[in-house]
mmCIF file of C-alpha atoms in Angstrom:
data_model
loop_
_atom_site.group_PDB
_atom_site.id
_atom_site.type_symbol
_atom_site.label_atom_id
_atom_site.label_comp_id
_atom_site.label_asym_id
_atom_site.label_seq_id
_atom_site.Cartn_x
_atom_site.Cartn_y
_atom_site.Cartn_z
ATOM 1 C CA MET A 1 31.177 27.870 5.758
ATOM 2 C CA THR A 2 34.034 25.926 4.176
ATOM 3 C CA ASP A 3 34.986 26.021 0.487
ATOM 4 C CA SER A 4 33.596 22.493 0.004
ATOM 5 C CA GLN A 5 30.288 23.497 1.554
ATOM 6 C CA ARG A 6 30.029 26.520 -0.741
ATOM 7 C CA VAL A 7 30.265 24.158 -3.709
ATOM 8 C CA GLU A 8 27.491 21.966 -2.267
ATOM 9 C CA VAL A 9 24.992 24.785 -1.602
ATOM 10 C CA GLN A 10 21.823 23.861 -3.449
ATOM 11 C CA LYS A 11 20.859 26.436 -6.065
ATOM 12 C CA HIS A 12 17.261 27.024 -5.022
ATOM 13 C CA ILE A 13 16.739 25.871 -1.437
ATOM 14 C CA ARG A 14 20.174 27.248 -0.394
ATOM 15 C CA CYS A 15 20.943 24.307 1.912
ATOM 16 C CA VAL A 16 24.048 22.175 2.443
ATOM 17 C CA PRO A 17 24.477 18.659 3.866
ATOM 18 C CA GLY A 18 23.681 18.727 7.561
ATOM 19 C CA ASP A 19 21.077 21.469 7.297
ATOM 20 C CA VAL A 20 18.054 19.186 7.041
ATOM 21 C CA ALA A 21 16.836 16.078 8.828
ATOM 22 C CA ARG A 22 16.193 12.701 7.252
ATOM 23 C CA SER A 23 12.450 13.449 7.291
ATOM 24 C CA VAL A 24 11.076 16.611 5.654
ATOM 25 C CA LEU A 25 7.545 17.985 5.533
ATOM 26 C CA LEU A 26 6.656 19.678 2.239
ATOM 27 C CA PRO A 27 3.903 22.303 2.465
ATOM 28 C CA GLY A 28 3.299 24.369 -0.646
ATOM 29 C CA ASP A 29 2.628 27.623 1.181
ATOM 30 C CA PRO A 30 5.608 29.334 2.903
ATOM 31 C CA ALA A 31 3.173 30.620 5.542
ATOM 32 C CA ARG A 32 2.153 27.031 6.270
ATOM 33 C CA ALA A 33 5.823 26.134 6.620
ATOM 34 C CA ARG A 34 6.083 28.792 9.316
ATOM 35 C CA ARG A 35 2.970 27.480 11.049
ATOM 36 C CA ILE A 36 4.496 24.000 11.080
ATOM 37 C CA ALA A 37 7.768 25.371 12.444
ATOM 38 C CA GLU A 38 5.849 26.938 15.341
ATOM 39 C CA GLN A 39 4.941 23.407 16.446
ATOM 40 C CA LEU A 40 8.546 22.152 16.431
ATOM 41 C CA GLU A 41 10.985 22.110 19.297
ATOM 42 C CA GLU A 42 14.183 24.095 18.784
ATOM 43 C CA ALA A 43 12.988 25.293 15.372
ATOM 44 C CA ARG A 44 15.469 27.389 13.439
ATOM 45 C CA LEU A 45 15.268 29.062 10.052
ATOM 46 C CA ILE A 46 17.824 27.480 7.727
ATOM 47 C CA ALA A 47 17.246 29.305 4.443
ATOM 48 C CA GLU A 48 14.753 31.470 2.581
ATOM 49 C CA ASN A 49 14.915 31.915 -1.188
ATOM 50 C CA ARG A 50 12.106 32.421 -3.697
ATOM 51 C CA GLU A 51 9.224 30.099 -2.702
ATOM 52 C CA TYR A 52 11.505 27.943 -0.557
ATOM 53 C CA VAL A 53 11.513 28.509 3.208
ATOM 54 C CA VAL A 54 13.399 25.855 5.168
ATOM 55 C CA PHE A 55 13.242 25.176 8.903
ATOM 56 C CA SER A 56 14.785 22.414 10.994
ATOM 57 C CA GLY A 57 13.928 21.312 14.504
ATOM 58 C CA THR A 58 12.553 18.311 16.360
ATOM 59 C CA THR A 59 9.159 16.772 17.074
ATOM 60 C CA ASP A 60 9.074 14.916 20.381
ATOM 61 C CA GLY A 61 12.852 14.707 20.095
ATOM 62 C CA VAL A 62 12.873 13.352 16.522
ATOM 63 C CA PRO A 63 14.729 15.516 13.968
ATOM 64 C CA VAL A 64 12.494 16.930 11.232
ATOM 65 C CA SER A 65 12.712 19.679 8.645
ATOM 66 C CA VAL A 66 10.133 21.706 6.743
ATOM 67 C CA CYS A 67 10.514 23.112 3.227
ATOM 68 C CA SER A 68 7.827 25.029 1.360
ATOM 69 C CA THR A 69 7.587 24.202 -2.344
ATOM 70 C CA GLY A 70 5.364 26.894 -3.832
ATOM 71 C CA ILE A 71 2.583 26.000 -6.250
ATOM 72 C CA GLY A 72 2.800 23.176 -8.766
ATOM 73 C CA GLY A 73 4.984 20.293 -9.782
ATOM 74 C CA SER A 74 7.988 22.140 -11.190
ATOM 75 C CA SER A 75 8.939 23.870 -7.949
ATOM 76 C CA ALA A 76 8.013 20.786 -5.888
ATOM 77 C CA ALA A 77 10.340 18.620 -7.993
ATOM 78 C CA ILE A 78 13.195 21.079 -7.475
ATOM 79 C CA ALA A 79 12.653 21.013 -3.712
ATOM 80 C CA LEU A 80 12.662 17.223 -3.484
ATOM 81 C CA GLU A 81 15.695 16.883 -5.777
ATOM 82 C CA GLU A 82 17.760 19.376 -3.802
ATOM 83 C CA LEU A 83 16.647 18.116 -0.391
ATOM 84 C CA ARG A 84 17.596 14.611 -1.504
ATOM 85 C CA ASN A 85 21.004 15.943 -2.554
ATOM 86 C CA VAL A 86 21.680 17.149 0.991
ATOM 87 C CA GLY A 87 20.591 13.943 2.710
ATOM 88 C CA ALA A 88 16.794 13.890 3.152
ATOM 89 C CA GLU A 89 15.177 10.487 2.651
ATOM 90 C CA VAL A 90 11.537 10.690 3.793
ATOM 91 C CA PHE A 91 9.093 13.305 2.524
ATOM 92 C CA ILE A 92 5.508 14.097 3.475
ATOM 93 C CA ARG A 93 3.516 16.594 1.471
ATOM 94 C CA VAL A 94 1.328 18.613 3.876
ATOM 95 C CA GLY A 95 -1.035 20.477 1.623
ATOM 96 C CA SER A 96 -4.461 21.674 0.626
ATOM 97 C CA ALA A 97 -6.775 20.145 -1.949
ATOM 98 C CA GLY A 98 -10.265 20.260 -3.356
ATOM 99 C CA GLY A 99 -12.512 17.395 -2.314
ATOM 100 C CA ARG A 100 -13.828 15.307 -5.203
ATOM 101 C CA ARG A 101 -16.551 13.241 -3.509
ATOM 102 C CA LYS A 102 -19.870 14.422 -2.141
ATOM 103 C CA ASP A 103 -19.147 12.796 1.212
ATOM 104 C CA ILE A 104 -15.910 14.741 1.795
ATOM 105 C CA PRO A 105 -16.725 18.005 3.606
ATOM 106 C CA ILE A 106 -14.457 21.032 3.571
ATOM 107 C CA GLY A 107 -11.820 20.746 6.295
ATOM 108 C CA SER A 108 -11.489 16.981 5.890
ATOM 109 C CA LEU A 109 -8.218 15.106 6.326
ATOM 110 C CA VAL A 110 -7.242 13.084 3.254
ATOM 111 C CA VAL A 111 -4.308 10.689 2.872
ATOM 112 C CA VAL A 112 -3.534 10.511 -0.854
ATOM 113 C CA THR A 113 -2.269 7.013 -1.606
ATOM 114 C CA ALA A 114 -1.665 7.496 -5.347
ATOM 115 C CA ALA A 115 -2.423 10.122 -7.959
ATOM 116 C CA TYR A 116 -3.590 10.606 -11.522
ATOM 117 C CA ARG A 117 -0.644 12.088 -13.398
ATOM 118 C CA GLY A 118 -1.950 15.327 -14.854
ATOM 119 C CA ASP A 119 0.886 17.385 -13.415
ATOM 120 C CA GLY A 120 2.874 17.877 -16.617
ATOM 121 C CA VAL A 121 6.215 17.394 -14.841
ATOM 122 C CA SER A 122 6.439 13.743 -13.853
ATOM 123 C CA ASP A 123 6.509 12.581 -17.486
ATOM 124 C CA GLU A 124 9.958 14.188 -17.712
ATOM 125 C CA TYR A 125 11.095 11.526 -15.204
ATOM 126 C CA LEU A 126 9.143 8.385 -16.078
ATOM 127 C CA PRO A 127 6.674 7.488 -18.856
ATOM 128 C CA LEU A 128 2.990 8.134 -18.132
ATOM 129 C CA GLY A 129 2.257 4.412 -17.922
ATOM 130 C CA PHE A 130 4.286 4.272 -14.691
ATOM 131 C CA PRO A 131 2.027 4.753 -11.627
ATOM 132 C CA ALA A 132 2.427 7.639 -9.183
ATOM 133 C CA VAL A 133 2.127 5.829 -5.867
ATOM 134 C CA ALA A 134 2.959 6.889 -2.327
ATOM 135 C CA ASP A 135 5.369 4.875 -0.218
ATOM 136 C CA LEU A 136 3.548 2.180 1.775
ATOM 137 C CA ASP A 137 5.435 2.822 5.033
ATOM 138 C CA VAL A 138 4.633 6.535 4.910
ATOM 139 C CA ASN A 139 0.991 5.830 4.009
ATOM 140 C CA ASN A 140 0.615 3.473 6.946
ATOM 141 C CA ALA A 141 2.283 5.908 9.342
ATOM 142 C CA LEU A 142 -0.061 8.721 8.278
ATOM 143 C CA ILE A 143 -3.132 6.516 8.655
ATOM 144 C CA GLN A 144 -1.978 5.264 12.062
ATOM 145 C CA ALA A 145 -1.222 8.803 13.225
ATOM 146 C CA ALA A 146 -4.684 10.000 12.196
ATOM 147 C CA LYS A 147 -6.270 7.097 14.086
ATOM 148 C CA GLU A 148 -4.269 7.899 17.210
ATOM 149 C CA PHE A 149 -5.709 11.431 17.186
ATOM 150 C CA GLY A 150 -9.204 10.150 16.481
ATOM 151 C CA TYR A 151 -9.383 11.876 13.105
ATOM 152 C CA SER A 152 -11.690 10.518 10.413
ATOM 153 C CA ALA A 153 -9.227 10.329 7.536
ATOM 154 C CA PHE A 154 -10.331 9.716 3.977
ATOM 155 C CA THR A 155 -7.868 7.676 1.930
ATOM 156 C CA GLY A 156 -7.605 7.032 -1.775
ATOM 157 C CA ILE A 157 -6.367 8.131 -5.172
ATOM 158 C CA GLY A 158 -6.065 11.833 -5.902
ATOM 159 C CA THR A 159 -5.685 13.760 -9.120
ATOM 160 C CA THR A 160 -2.830 16.160 -9.729
ATOM 161 C CA ARG A 161 -3.212 18.894 -12.314
ATOM 162 C CA SER A 162 -0.835 21.395 -13.880
ATOM 163 C CA ALA A 163 -3.152 24.396 -14.345
ATOM 164 C CA PHE A 164 -5.307 25.658 -11.504
ATOM 165 C CA TYR A 165 -7.814 27.625 -13.585
ATOM 166 C CA ALA A 166 -8.105 25.320 -16.581
ATOM 167 C CA ARG A 167 -11.109 23.018 -16.306
ATOM 168 C CA ASP A 168 -11.888 19.753 -18.061
ATOM 169 C CA PRO A 169 -15.441 18.891 -16.911
ATOM 170 C CA ALA A 170 -15.444 15.546 -18.725
ATOM 171 C CA LEU A 171 -12.214 14.432 -17.050
ATOM 172 C CA ASN A 172 -13.397 15.695 -13.662
ATOM 173 C CA GLU A 173 -16.587 13.685 -13.984
ATOM 174 C CA ARG A 174 -14.804 10.558 -15.154
ATOM 175 C CA LEU A 175 -12.399 10.704 -12.216
ATOM 176 C CA ARG A 176 -15.241 11.432 -9.806
ATOM 177 C CA GLN A 177 -17.106 8.361 -11.011
ATOM 178 C CA VAL A 178 -14.179 6.111 -10.094
ATOM 179 C CA GLY A 179 -13.872 7.601 -6.616
ATOM 180 C CA VAL A 180 -10.958 10.044 -6.801
ATOM 181 C CA VAL A 181 -10.832 11.724 -3.399
ATOM 182 C CA ALA A 182 -9.095 15.060 -3.991
ATOM 183 C CA ALA A 183 -7.558 17.377 -6.585
ATOM 184 C CA GLU A 184 -4.318 19.275 -6.017
ATOM 185 C CA MET A 185 -1.106 20.215 -7.865
ATOM 186 C CA GLU A 186 1.925 18.407 -6.410
ATOM 187 C CA ALA A 187 1.310 14.824 -5.254
ATOM 188 C CA SER A 188 1.917 12.893 -8.473
ATOM 189 C CA THR A 189 5.098 14.861 -9.153
ATOM 190 C CA LEU A 190 6.459 14.146 -5.692
ATOM 191 C CA PHE A 191 5.538 10.458 -5.869
ATOM 192 C CA ILE A 192 7.322 10.027 -9.218
ATOM 193 C CA VAL A 193 10.383 12.105 -8.347
ATOM 194 C CA GLY A 194 10.601 10.220 -5.059
ATOM 195 C CA THR A 195 10.527 6.908 -6.904
ATOM 196 C CA HIS A 196 13.173 8.193 -9.323
ATOM 197 C CA ARG A 197 15.439 9.353 -6.478
ATOM 198 C CA GLY A 198 14.896 6.396 -4.145
ATOM 199 C CA ALA A 199 13.031 8.420 -1.519
ATOM 200 C CA LYS A 200 9.969 7.550 0.561
ATOM 201 C CA VAL A 201 7.128 9.973 -0.164
ATOM 202 C CA GLY A 202 3.634 10.334 1.260
ATOM 203 C CA CYS A 203 0.901 12.947 1.160
ATOM 204 C CA VAL A 204 -1.696 14.270 3.577
ATOM 205 C CA VAL A 205 -3.970 17.184 2.685
ATOM 206 C CA ALA A 206 -6.868 19.144 4.083
ATOM 207 C CA THR A 207 -9.753 20.006 1.776
ATOM 208 C CA ASP A 208 -10.303 23.734 1.262
ATOM 209 C CA SER A 209 -13.147 23.336 -1.259
ATOM 210 C CA ASN A 210 -15.377 20.769 -2.931
ATOM 211 C CA ILE A 211 -17.171 21.545 -6.193
ATOM 212 C CA TYR A 212 -19.495 18.565 -5.669
ATOM 213 C CA LEU A 213 -21.070 19.675 -2.384
ATOM 214 C CA GLU A 214 -24.785 20.375 -2.700
ATOM 215 C CA GLU A 215 -24.505 23.316 -0.302
ATOM 216 C CA GLN A 216 -21.440 25.553 -0.366
ATOM 217 C CA PRO A 217 -20.491 27.282 2.906
ATOM 218 C CA ALA A 218 -19.832 31.009 3.038
ATOM 219 C CA LEU A 219 -16.235 32.106 2.489
ATOM 220 C CA ALA A 220 -15.496 32.837 6.152
ATOM 221 C CA GLU A 221 -16.844 29.440 7.218
ATOM 222 C CA LYS A 222 -14.920 27.719 4.449
ATOM 223 C CA GLU A 223 -11.661 29.345 5.561
ATOM 224 C CA ALA A 224 -12.277 28.432 9.203
ATOM 225 C CA LEU A 225 -13.020 24.826 8.290
ATOM 226 C CA TYR A 226 -9.861 24.618 6.195
ATOM 227 C CA MET A 227 -7.670 25.971 9.006
ATOM 228 C CA GLN A 228 -9.056 23.280 11.316
ATOM 229 C CA GLY A 229 -8.206 20.707 8.664
ATOM 230 C CA GLU A 230 -4.721 22.126 8.205
ATOM 231 C CA GLU A 231 -4.050 21.766 11.917
ATOM 232 C CA MET A 232 -5.034 18.093 11.660
ATOM 233 C CA THR A 233 -2.694 17.540 8.711
ATOM 234 C CA ILE A 234 0.230 19.109 10.558
ATOM 235 C CA ARG A 235 -0.328 17.052 13.701
ATOM 236 C CA THR A 236 -0.803 13.898 11.639
ATOM 237 C CA ALA A 237 2.364 14.462 9.596
ATOM 238 C CA LEU A 238 4.502 15.198 12.650
ATOM 239 C CA ARG A 239 3.232 12.101 14.438
ATOM 240 C CA ALA A 240 3.929 10.057 11.294
ATOM 241 C CA VAL A 241 7.536 11.287 11.367
ATOM 242 C CA GLN A 242 7.815 10.040 14.936
ATOM 243 C CA LEU A 243 6.359 6.651 13.998
ATOM 244 C CA LEU A 244 8.640 6.292 10.977
ATOM 245 C CA GLU A 245 11.716 7.144 13.026
ATOM 246 C CA ALA A 246 10.966 4.169 15.247
ATOM 247 C CA THR A 247 10.401 1.712 12.411
ATOM 248 C CA LEU A 248 12.666 2.597 9.472
#
């Protein structure tokens, strides 16, 4: 590594320019990052520090990287900022979420097109009146990819929260009444930071729970259903990267 590269090493993700592809998948869970890397060609571990595990490789010949972000908006914002610093331009969150409609079973594929800003981080970038919206090109690529695989993808507005265990039943009900599809902890942050940094950001998640289901499956069944959903999100995101490479 040259002296100039040492200066450019990003503090948290420990990457330098040239380490990552233009398109990066952003799972929260480092273990999910490894599962994604297993589906890449020529995958190589670039860096591992704190919650950030970074791989680079190709998908059907198209360069792509993967970087885990941990839990919540603060660490996700750091990942996007530093990845953008070293040249990444397109980001797809590949995550888990709780379903927020009775017709969304556990293990469902959901493309989050925008998000309620309850993350507590994005307001450091832009005022709360500014919408957290996914990039249209990335949205369309995710929806097209899901259709190509024959997946029944739900699409719509999600809600991003800052505290996993804190509950606001009145807010949950109000958001449910207007059709919010899923609740998670990173989408609105990534959408806003992406807008701030001039990046294209999208989000696809698999539901691992749904508090509104009339019948709740047993834990083992719930976990199995989620893993099936996760596999769909990974395949969908990788295909979307391929589609975007051909059009952007």
